[in-house]
Structures are given as C-alpha cells and as structure tokens.
Short mmCIF file of C-alpha atoms in Angstrom, two decimals:
data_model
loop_
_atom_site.label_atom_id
_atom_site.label_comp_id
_atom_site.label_asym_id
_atom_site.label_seq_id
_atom_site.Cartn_x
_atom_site.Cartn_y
_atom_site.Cartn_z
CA UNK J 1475 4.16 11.47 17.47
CA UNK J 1476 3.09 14.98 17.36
CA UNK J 1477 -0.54 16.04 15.64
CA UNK J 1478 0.34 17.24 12.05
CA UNK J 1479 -0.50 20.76 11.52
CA UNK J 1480 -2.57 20.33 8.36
CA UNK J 1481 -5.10 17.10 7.98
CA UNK J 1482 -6.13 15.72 4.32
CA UNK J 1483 -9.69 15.65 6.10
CA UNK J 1484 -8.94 19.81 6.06
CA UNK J 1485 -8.40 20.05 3.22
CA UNK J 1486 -11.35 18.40 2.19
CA UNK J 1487 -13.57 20.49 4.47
CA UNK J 1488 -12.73 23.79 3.31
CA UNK J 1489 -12.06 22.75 -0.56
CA UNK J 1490 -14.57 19.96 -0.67
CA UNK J 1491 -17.48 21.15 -2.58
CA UNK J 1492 -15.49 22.98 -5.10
CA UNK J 1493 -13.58 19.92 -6.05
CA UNK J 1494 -16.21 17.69 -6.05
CA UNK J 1495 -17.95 20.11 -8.74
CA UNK J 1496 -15.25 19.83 -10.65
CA UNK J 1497 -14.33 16.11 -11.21
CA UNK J 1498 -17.68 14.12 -9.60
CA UNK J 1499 -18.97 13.04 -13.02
CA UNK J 1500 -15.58 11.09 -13.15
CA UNK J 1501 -15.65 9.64 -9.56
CA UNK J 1502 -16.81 6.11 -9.06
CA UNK J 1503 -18.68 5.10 -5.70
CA UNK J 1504 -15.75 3.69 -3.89
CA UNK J 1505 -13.69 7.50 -4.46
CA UNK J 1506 -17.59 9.28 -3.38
CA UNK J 1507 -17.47 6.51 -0.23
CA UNK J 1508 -13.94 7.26 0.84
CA UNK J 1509 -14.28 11.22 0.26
CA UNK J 1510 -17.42 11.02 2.47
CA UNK J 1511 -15.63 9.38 4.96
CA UNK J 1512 -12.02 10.80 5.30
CA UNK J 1513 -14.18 14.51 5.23
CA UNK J 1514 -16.39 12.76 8.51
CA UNK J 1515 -13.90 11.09 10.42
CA UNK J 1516 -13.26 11.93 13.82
CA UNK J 1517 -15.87 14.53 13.82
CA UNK J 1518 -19.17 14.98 15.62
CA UNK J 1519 -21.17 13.56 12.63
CA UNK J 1520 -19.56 10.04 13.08
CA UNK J 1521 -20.80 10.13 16.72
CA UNK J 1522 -18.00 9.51 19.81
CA UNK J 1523 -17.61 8.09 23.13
CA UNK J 1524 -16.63 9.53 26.87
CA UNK J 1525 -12.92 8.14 27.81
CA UNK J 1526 -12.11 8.49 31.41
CA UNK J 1527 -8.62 8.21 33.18
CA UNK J 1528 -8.62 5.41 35.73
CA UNK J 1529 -5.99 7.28 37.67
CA UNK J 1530 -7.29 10.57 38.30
CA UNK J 1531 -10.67 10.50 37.22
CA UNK J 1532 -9.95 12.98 34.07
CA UNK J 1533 -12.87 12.38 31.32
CA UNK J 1534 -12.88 13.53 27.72
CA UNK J 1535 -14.99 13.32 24.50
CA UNK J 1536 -13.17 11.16 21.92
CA UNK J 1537 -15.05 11.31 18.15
CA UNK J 1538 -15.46 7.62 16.18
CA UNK J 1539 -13.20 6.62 13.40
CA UNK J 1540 -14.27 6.21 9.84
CA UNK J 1541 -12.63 3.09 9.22
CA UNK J 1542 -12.09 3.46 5.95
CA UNK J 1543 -8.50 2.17 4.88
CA UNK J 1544 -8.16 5.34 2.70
CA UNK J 1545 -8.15 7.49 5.46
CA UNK J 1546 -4.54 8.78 7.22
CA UNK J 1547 -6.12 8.68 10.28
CA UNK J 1548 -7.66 5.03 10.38
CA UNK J 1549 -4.58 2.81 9.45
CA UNK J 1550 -2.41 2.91 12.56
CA UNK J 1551 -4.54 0.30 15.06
CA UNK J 1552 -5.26 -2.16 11.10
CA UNK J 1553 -1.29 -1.94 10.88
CA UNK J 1554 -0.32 -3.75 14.28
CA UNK J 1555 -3.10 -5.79 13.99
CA UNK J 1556 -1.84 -6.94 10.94
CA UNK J 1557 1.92 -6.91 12.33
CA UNK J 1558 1.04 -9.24 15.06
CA UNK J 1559 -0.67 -11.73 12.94
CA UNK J 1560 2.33 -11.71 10.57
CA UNK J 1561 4.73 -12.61 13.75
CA UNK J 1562 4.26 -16.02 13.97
CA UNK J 1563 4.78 -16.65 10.65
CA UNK J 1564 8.00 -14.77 9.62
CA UNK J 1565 11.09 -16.85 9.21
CA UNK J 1566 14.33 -16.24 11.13
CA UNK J 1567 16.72 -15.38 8.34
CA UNK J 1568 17.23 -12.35 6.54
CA UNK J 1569 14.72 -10.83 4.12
CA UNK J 1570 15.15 -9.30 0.84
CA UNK J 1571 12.92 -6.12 -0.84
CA UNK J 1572 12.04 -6.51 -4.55
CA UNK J 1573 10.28 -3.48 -6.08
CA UNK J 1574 8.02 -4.41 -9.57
CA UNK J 1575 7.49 -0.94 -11.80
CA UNK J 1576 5.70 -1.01 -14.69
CA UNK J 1577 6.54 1.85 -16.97
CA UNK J 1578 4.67 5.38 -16.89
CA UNK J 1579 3.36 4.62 -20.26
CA UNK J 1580 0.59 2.25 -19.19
CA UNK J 1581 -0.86 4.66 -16.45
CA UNK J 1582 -3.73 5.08 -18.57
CA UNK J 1583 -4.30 1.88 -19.00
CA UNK J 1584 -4.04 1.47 -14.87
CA UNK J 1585 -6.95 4.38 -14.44
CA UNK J 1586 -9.97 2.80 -16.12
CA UNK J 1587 -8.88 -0.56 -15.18
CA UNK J 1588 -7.67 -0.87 -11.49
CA UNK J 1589 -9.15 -4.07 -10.47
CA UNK J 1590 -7.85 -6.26 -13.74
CA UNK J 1591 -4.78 -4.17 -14.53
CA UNK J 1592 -3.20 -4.12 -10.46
CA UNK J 1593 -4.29 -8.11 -10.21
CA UNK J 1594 -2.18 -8.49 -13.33
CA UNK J 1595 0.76 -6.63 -11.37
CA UNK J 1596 0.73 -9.10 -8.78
CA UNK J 1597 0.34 -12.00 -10.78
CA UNK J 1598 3.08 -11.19 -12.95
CA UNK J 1599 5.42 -9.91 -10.83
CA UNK J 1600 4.77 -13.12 -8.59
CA UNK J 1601 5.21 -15.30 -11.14
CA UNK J 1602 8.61 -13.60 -12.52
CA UNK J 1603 10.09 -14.61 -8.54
CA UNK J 1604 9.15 -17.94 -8.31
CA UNK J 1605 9.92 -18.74 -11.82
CA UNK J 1606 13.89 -18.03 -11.78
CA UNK J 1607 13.60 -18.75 -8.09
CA UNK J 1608 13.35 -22.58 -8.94
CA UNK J 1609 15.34 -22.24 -11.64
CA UNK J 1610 18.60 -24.37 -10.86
CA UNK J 1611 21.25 -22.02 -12.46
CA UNK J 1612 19.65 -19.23 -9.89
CA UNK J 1613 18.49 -20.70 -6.73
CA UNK J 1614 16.72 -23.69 -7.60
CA UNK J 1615 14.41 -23.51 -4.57
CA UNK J 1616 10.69 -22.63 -3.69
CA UNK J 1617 10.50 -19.11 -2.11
CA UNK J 1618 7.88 -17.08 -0.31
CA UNK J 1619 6.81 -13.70 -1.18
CA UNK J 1620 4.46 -11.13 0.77
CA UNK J 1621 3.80 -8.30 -2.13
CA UNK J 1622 2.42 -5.35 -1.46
CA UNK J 1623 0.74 -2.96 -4.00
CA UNK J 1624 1.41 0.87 -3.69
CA UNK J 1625 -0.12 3.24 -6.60
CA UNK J 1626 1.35 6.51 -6.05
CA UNK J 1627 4.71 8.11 -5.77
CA UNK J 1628 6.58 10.54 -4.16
CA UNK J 1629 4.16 13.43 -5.83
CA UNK J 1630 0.98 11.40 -5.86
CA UNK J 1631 0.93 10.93 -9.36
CA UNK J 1632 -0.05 7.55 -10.09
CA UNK J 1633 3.29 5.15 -9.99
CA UNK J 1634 1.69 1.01 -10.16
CA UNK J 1635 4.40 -0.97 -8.48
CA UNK J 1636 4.83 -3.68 -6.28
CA UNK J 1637 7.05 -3.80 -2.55
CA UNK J 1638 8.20 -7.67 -2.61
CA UNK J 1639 9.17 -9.45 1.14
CA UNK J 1640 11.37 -12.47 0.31
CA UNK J 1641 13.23 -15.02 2.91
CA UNK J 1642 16.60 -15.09 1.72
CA UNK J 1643 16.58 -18.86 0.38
CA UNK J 1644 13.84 -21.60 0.12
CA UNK J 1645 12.35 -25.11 0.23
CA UNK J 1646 14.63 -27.63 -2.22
CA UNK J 1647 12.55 -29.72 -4.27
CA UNK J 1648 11.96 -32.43 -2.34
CA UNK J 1649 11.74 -30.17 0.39
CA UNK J 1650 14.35 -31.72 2.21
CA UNK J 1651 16.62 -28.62 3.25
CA UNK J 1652 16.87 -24.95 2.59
CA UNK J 1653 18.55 -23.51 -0.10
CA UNK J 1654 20.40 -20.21 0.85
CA UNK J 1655 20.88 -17.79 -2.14
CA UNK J 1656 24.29 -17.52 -4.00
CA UNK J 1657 23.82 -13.70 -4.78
CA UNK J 1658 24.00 -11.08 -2.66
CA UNK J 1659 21.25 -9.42 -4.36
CA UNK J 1660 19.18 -12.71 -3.96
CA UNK J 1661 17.96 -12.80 -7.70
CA UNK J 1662 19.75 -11.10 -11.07
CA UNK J 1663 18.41 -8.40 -11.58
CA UNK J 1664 18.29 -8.18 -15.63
CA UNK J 1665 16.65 -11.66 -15.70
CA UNK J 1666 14.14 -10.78 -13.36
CA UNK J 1667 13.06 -7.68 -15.06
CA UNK J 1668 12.92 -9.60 -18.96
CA UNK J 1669 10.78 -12.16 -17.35
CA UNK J 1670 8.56 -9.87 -15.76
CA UNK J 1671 8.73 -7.77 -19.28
CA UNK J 1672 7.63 -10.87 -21.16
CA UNK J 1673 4.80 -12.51 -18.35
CA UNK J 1674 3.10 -8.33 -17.81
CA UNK J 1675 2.68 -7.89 -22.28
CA UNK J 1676 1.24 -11.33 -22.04
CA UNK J 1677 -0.98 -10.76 -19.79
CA UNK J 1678 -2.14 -7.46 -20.88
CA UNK J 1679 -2.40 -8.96 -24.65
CA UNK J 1680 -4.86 -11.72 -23.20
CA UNK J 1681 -6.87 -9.29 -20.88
CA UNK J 1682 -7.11 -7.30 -24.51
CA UNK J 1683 -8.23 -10.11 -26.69
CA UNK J 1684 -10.63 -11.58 -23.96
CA UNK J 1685 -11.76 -7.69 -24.43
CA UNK J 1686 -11.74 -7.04 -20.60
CA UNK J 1687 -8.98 -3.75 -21.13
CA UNK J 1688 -11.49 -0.93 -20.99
CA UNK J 1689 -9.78 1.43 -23.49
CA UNK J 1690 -11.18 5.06 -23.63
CA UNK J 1691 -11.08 8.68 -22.13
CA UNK J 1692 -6.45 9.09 -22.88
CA UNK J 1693 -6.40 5.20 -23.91
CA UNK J 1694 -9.53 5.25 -26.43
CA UNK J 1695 -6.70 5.03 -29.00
CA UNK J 1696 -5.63 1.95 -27.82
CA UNK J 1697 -9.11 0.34 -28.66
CA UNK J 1698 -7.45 -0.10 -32.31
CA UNK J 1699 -5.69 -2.82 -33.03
CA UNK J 1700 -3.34 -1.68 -34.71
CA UNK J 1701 -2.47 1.07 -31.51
CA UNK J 1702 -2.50 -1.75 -29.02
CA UNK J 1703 0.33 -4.20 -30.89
CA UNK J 1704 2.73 -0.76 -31.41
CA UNK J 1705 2.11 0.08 -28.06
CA UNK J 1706 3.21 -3.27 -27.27
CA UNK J 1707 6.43 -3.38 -29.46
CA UNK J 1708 7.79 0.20 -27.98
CA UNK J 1709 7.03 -2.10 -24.25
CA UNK J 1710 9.16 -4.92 -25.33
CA UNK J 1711 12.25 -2.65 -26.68
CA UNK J 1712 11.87 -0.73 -23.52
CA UNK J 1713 14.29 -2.35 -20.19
CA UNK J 1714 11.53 -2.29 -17.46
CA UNK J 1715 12.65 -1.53 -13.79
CA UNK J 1716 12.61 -4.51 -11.11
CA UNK J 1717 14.94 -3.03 -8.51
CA UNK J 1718 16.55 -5.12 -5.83
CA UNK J 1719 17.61 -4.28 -2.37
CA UNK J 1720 20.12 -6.04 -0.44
CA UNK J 1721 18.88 -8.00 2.95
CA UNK J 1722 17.53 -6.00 5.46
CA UNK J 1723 18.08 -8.55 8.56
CA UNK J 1724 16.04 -10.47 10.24
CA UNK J 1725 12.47 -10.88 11.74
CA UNK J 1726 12.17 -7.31 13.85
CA UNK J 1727 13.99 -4.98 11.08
CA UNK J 1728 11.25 -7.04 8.28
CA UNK J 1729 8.54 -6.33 10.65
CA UNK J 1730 9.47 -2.72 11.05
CA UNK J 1731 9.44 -2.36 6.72
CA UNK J 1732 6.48 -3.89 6.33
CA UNK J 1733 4.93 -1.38 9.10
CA UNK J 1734 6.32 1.58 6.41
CA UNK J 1735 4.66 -0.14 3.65
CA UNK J 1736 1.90 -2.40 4.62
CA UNK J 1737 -1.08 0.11 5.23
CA UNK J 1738 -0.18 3.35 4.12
CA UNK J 1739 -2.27 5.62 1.66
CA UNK J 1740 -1.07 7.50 -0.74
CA UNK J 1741 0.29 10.38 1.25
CA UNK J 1742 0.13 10.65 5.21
CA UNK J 1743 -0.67 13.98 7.12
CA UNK J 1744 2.87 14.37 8.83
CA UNK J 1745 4.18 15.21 5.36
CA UNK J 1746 1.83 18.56 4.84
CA UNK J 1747 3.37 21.24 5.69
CA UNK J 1748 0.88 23.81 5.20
CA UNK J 1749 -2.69 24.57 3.71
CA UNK J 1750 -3.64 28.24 3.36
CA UNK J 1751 -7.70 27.74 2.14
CA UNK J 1752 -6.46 27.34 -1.91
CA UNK J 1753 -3.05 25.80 -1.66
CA UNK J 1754 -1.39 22.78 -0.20
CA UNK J 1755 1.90 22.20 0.42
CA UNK J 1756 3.80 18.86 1.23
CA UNK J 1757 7.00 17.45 1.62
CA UNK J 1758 8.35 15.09 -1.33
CA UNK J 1759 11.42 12.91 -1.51
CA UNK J 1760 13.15 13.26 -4.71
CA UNK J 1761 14.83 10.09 -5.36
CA UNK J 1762 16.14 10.94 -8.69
CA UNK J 1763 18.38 13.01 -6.97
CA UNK J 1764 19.59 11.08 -3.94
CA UNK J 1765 16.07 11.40 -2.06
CA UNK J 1766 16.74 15.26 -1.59
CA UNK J 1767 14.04 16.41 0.66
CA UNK J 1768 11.99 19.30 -1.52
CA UNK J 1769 8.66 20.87 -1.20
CA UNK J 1770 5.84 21.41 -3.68
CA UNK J 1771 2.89 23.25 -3.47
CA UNK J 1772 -0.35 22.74 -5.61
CA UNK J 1773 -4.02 23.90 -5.76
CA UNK J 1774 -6.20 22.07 -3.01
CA UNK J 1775 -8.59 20.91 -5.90
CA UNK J 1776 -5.27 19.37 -8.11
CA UNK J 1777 -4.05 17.68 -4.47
CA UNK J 1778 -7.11 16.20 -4.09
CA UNK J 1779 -7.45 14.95 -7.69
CA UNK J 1780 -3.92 13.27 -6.81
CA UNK J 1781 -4.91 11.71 -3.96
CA UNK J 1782 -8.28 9.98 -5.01
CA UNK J 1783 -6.51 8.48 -7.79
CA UNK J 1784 -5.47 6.15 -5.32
CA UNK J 1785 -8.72 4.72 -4.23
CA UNK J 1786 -9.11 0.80 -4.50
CA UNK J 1787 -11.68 -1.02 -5.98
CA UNK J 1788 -14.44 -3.07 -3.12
CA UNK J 1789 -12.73 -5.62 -1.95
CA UNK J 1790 -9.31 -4.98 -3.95
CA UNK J 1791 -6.78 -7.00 -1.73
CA UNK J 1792 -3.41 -5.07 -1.32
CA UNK J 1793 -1.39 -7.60 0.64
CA UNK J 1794 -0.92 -10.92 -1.20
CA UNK J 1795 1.00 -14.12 -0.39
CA UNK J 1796 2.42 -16.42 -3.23
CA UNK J 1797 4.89 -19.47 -2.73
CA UNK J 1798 4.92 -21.44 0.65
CA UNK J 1799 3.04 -18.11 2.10
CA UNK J 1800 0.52 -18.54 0.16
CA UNK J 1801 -3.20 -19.78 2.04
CA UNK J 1802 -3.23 -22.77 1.00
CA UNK J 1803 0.66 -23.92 1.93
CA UNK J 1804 1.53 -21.68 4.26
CA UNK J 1805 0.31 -24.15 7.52
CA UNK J 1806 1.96 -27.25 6.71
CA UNK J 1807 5.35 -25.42 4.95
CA UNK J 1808 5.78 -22.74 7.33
CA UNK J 1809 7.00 -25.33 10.07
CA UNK J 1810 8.91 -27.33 8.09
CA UNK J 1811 11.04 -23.90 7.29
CA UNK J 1812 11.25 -23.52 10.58
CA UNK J 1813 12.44 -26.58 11.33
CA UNK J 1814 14.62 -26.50 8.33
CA UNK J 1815 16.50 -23.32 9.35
CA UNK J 1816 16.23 -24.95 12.84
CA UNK J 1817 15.14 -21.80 14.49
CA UNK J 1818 12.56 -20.99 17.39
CA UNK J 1819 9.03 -19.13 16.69
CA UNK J 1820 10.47 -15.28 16.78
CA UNK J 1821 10.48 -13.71 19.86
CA UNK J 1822 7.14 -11.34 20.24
CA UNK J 1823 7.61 -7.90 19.25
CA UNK J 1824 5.23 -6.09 21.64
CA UNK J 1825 2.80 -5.62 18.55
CA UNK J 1826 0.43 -8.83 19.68
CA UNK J 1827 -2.17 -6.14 21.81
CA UNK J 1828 -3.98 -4.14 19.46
CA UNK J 1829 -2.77 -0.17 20.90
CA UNK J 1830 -4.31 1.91 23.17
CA UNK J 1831 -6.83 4.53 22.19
CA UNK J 1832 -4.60 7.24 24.25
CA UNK J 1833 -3.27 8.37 27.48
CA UNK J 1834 -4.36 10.55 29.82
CA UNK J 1835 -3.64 14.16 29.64
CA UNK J 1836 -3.15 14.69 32.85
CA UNK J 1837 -0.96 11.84 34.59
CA UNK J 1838 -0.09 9.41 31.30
CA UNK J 1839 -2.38 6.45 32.37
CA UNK J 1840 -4.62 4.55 29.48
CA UNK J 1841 -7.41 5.84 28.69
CA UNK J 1842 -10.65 3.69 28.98
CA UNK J 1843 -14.09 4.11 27.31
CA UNK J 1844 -16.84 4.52 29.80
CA UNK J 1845 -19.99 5.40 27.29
CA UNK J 1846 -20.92 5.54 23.71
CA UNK J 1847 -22.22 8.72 22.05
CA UNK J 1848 -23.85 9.15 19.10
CA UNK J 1849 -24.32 12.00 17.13
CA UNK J 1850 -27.40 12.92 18.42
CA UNK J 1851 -26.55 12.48 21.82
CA UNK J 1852 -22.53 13.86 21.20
CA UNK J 1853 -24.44 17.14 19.54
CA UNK J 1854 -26.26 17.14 23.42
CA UNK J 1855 -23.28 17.03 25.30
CA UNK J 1856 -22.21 19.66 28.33
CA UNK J 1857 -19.08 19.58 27.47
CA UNK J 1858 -16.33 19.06 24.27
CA UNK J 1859 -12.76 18.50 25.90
CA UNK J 1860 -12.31 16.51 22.54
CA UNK J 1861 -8.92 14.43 22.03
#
C-alpha cells in the first residue's frame, strides 16, 4: 500500500498546541496519553533502530512505534497477530454480521460514561443473540459471537455500535448435533432489535438507580428524575436499529472482515486527502445514500476534537467473546463443533508469522534489524536514510 499523503500524527504536529489550548481542561489522561503518542510516533523522539538488507548490504534508519492502539500507524502488525490466533478457532461454516446501534439520543450519555455505558452495549447486545438464539421457535441452539465495539462513524462523530461474528447455527441442547439456522438472515430482525430495546433501558435504568450514570455537562438534565424516566419512554416508542447481513462464507472471507473491523481507529490515514496547516479534508462514505463516496473538509482543531472522542478507557476491552467462544467454554466446545460439523482445523491463512518490518529498497529482500538507537544516540547519527 502506498504512504498516505497526509498523517493524523501531521496534523497533530502543526495544529497540536492550538487544539490542546482549546479543549485540554476536558481531556482525560488516556486522550493526553494517546495525543502524546500518535504526535511521537515514528519520530526521532521515540528513538529507532539501523535495518540492513541481507542481500545487498543496503542499511537504513527505521524510527520506533508508539504502540498505542489509537494510533493509525501501530495497528497493522496487533491485527495479524490477532488474525492468526483467531485461526484455529474459527468454524468451517458460514458466518453471519449483526450490527447493534443504539440511537443518537444517548450519545451524551456515552461521553461521560465510556467504560459503564460501552460494557452495557456488549452485554446487552450479547444477551439479545443468545437469548432468541436458544429460543426453539428461532433456532433453539447455543451460538457463538465475537463482538466488536466501534464508536465513530463515517464523519467521526460519535456512533456506539457493535460489529457481531456469528457461525451460522449452534450447539443443540444436549449438545448432541448442530443446529443450522432456518432464516436466511440467521435471526428476525424485529425480534432482535425489541429485545435488545428492552435488555439496553434496563440496563441503563439499573446503572441509574445504582447512581453509577454520571449525568452532567449536555446530560446534567438527566440527573432529574423525572428527565431520566421521559427520556426513557421516548426510547421505548422509538424502533432501535439491529441490522443483519446475510452470510459472508466461510473461514478466509470471516477472517478477511474481521481484519476491516477488528483493530481499526476511528479514521485511518489513507482516507485524508489533504491538510493545508488549518483544514483537513477526508474521504466519507455516505451510506444514507447508497455509500456515495463524498468529501468533507473541517478545521484541524474540530477534526481533532472528532477523533479523540474515540479514545478508550485503560484497559477497555474492544473484542469480546460470548456463547461457546467465550474463555471459559471455548476449549472444550470449540472441538466438539468441529467435530459436529465434521470439518478439519481451517487451512492456515499465511497470517500465523507476525509481518515483516519492510523490504529493501533496493532489491525487495526483508529487512533485518542490526542495532537499537535511542534518541540520544538516533539524534548522533551520520546519517538519516529514514523508512
């Protein structure tokens, strides 16, 4: 893939200070840790290391990765290690994508309460699958889910919702065969969405009365009583969106979605398109209209706002397993779905090797590291042939 022309660590650089006087009183140490980072990485400050071709001998200065997973430059190598640790354990049959949206009315809920509000997401939306999922006038079977939380949309304004991996079918009750589904869209729709409806106001009602819903800043009028229960009558009369897709095949085309969803940020560098010192533009998909391709253009200091919204709590887990992939089945019940859909392990996809740091230049070869830099000793360096 070709360099982007524009970096959100450019961005950054150049509009940095300005935006940080502008909205630091509101930033919390995890959005301070990942602006410090994303502005550092892959520069001289983080330190770097000498690569050298073993082919023809051609050296060059690499700079060090932040690491942090907010970054659109550190997620690449975390995704195929994650992708080959996921091989083993994905079923050969077809998978289905179920998408959990919760409407645009609790976003300001969602802002002052990440860590409680996303968990309820999950939890919920979880819940909702593996409810009708055993219900016997659906499926009547024990499914597996991988869920995956994204925040943002198209725009970068905050959108909660939830990417859902299912196996097409699951474990009878007695766990003596697999059930196959009897829809083509694997689960109906409508019931999915009431149930979800009914388990997210529930939830939110006991996160309110065990007063853990911090209400303030555009929610502070939801810290009355009386605001809270309207708020959640106009939720209940409201048709929330649970959107189903139909099967996407089998182990390598699931393995390829879950690379598009799995660790991605809230916007990735290939989509700007340019940055002129005060502007930024990007490319958007407008789904509303087909997924028309459009452009939009916004203040550096308003992009950034955007895109810090979307930093995680320490420790916030993105990627969760319920059913038999959950921890504490998936070892024993994995097999037996194996065995039950008598199938082989998947063949590997080439993902097992973590990826090479990059190729030579010169005559393609790998690139190896032959010395660690720091950024002392980087700063001391003859030469900067960075990559």
């Amino acid at each position: 893939m070709t360099r982007p022309i524009v970096e959100v660590a450019d961005i950054l650089r150049a509009q940095g200070d300005r935006f940080l006087n502008r909205y630091q009183s509101s930033f919390d140490y995890q959005q301070l840790k990942a602006f410090r980072a994303i502005q550092r990485c892959r520069t001289a400050a983080l330190g770097g290391h000498i690569d050298a071709c073993p082919r023809c001998g051609h050296q060059a200065i690499s700079y060090n990765s932040c690491r942090n997973r907010h970054c659109p430059k550190c997620q690449a190598q975390a995704r195929e290690h994650w992708l080959a640790a996921r091989e083993r354990e994905l079923l050969t049959t077809s998978y289905f994508h179920v998408v959990f949206t919760v409407p645009h009315e609790l976003n300001v809920l969602a802002l002052d309460n990440q860590r409680v509000f996303y968990d309820l997401l999950f939890t919920a939306s979880a819940q909702t699958l593996l409810e009708v999922a055993a219900d016997p006038n659906h499926l009547g079977a024990e499914i597996g889910v991988i869920s995956i939380l994204h925040t943002w949309g198209q725009t970068l304004l905050l959108h909660p919702h939830v990417h859902c991996a299912i196996p097409a079918g699951g474990l009878s009750p007695d766990h003596s065969r697999w059930i196959r589904p009897r829809y083509p869209f694997f689960l109906p729709v409508k019931v999915l969405s009431r149930v979800f409806r009914g388990k997210f106001c529930a939830g939110l009602k006991r996160l309110y009365r065990r007063k853990q819903l911090r209400c303030a800043g555009p929610a502070a009028a939801l810290a009355d009583l009386k605001q809270f229960r309207q708020l959640l009558r106009r939720l209940h009369r409201q048709d929330w969106v649970v959107y189903a897709k139909p099967a996407f095949g089998g182990p390598v085309k699931v393995l390829r979605y879950l690379g598009r969803y799995t660790h991605r940020i809230a916007i990735s560098n290939h989509r700007l398109i340019a940055f002129d010192g005060e502007r930024v533009t990007f490319r958007w998909k407008d789904y509303a209209r087909g997924g028309k391709q459009r452009k939009m253009t916004l203040l550096a200091t308003e992009f950034l706002r955007r895109f810090f919204l979307h930093v995680l709590p320490k420790g916030f887990v993105r990627i969760r397993y319920f059913g038999f992939l959950a921890n504490r089945f998936r070892a024993h019940r994995l097999p037996l779905c194996q065995q039950l859909l008598a199938s082989d392990r998947p063949p590997p996809l080439g993902s097992s090797e973590a990826p090479s740091h990059w190729h030579c230049p010169h005559c393609g070869a790998t690139m190896v590291i032959i010395q660690r830099l720091t950024a002392v000793e980087l700063s001391l360096c003859p030469y900067f042939d960075s990559s």
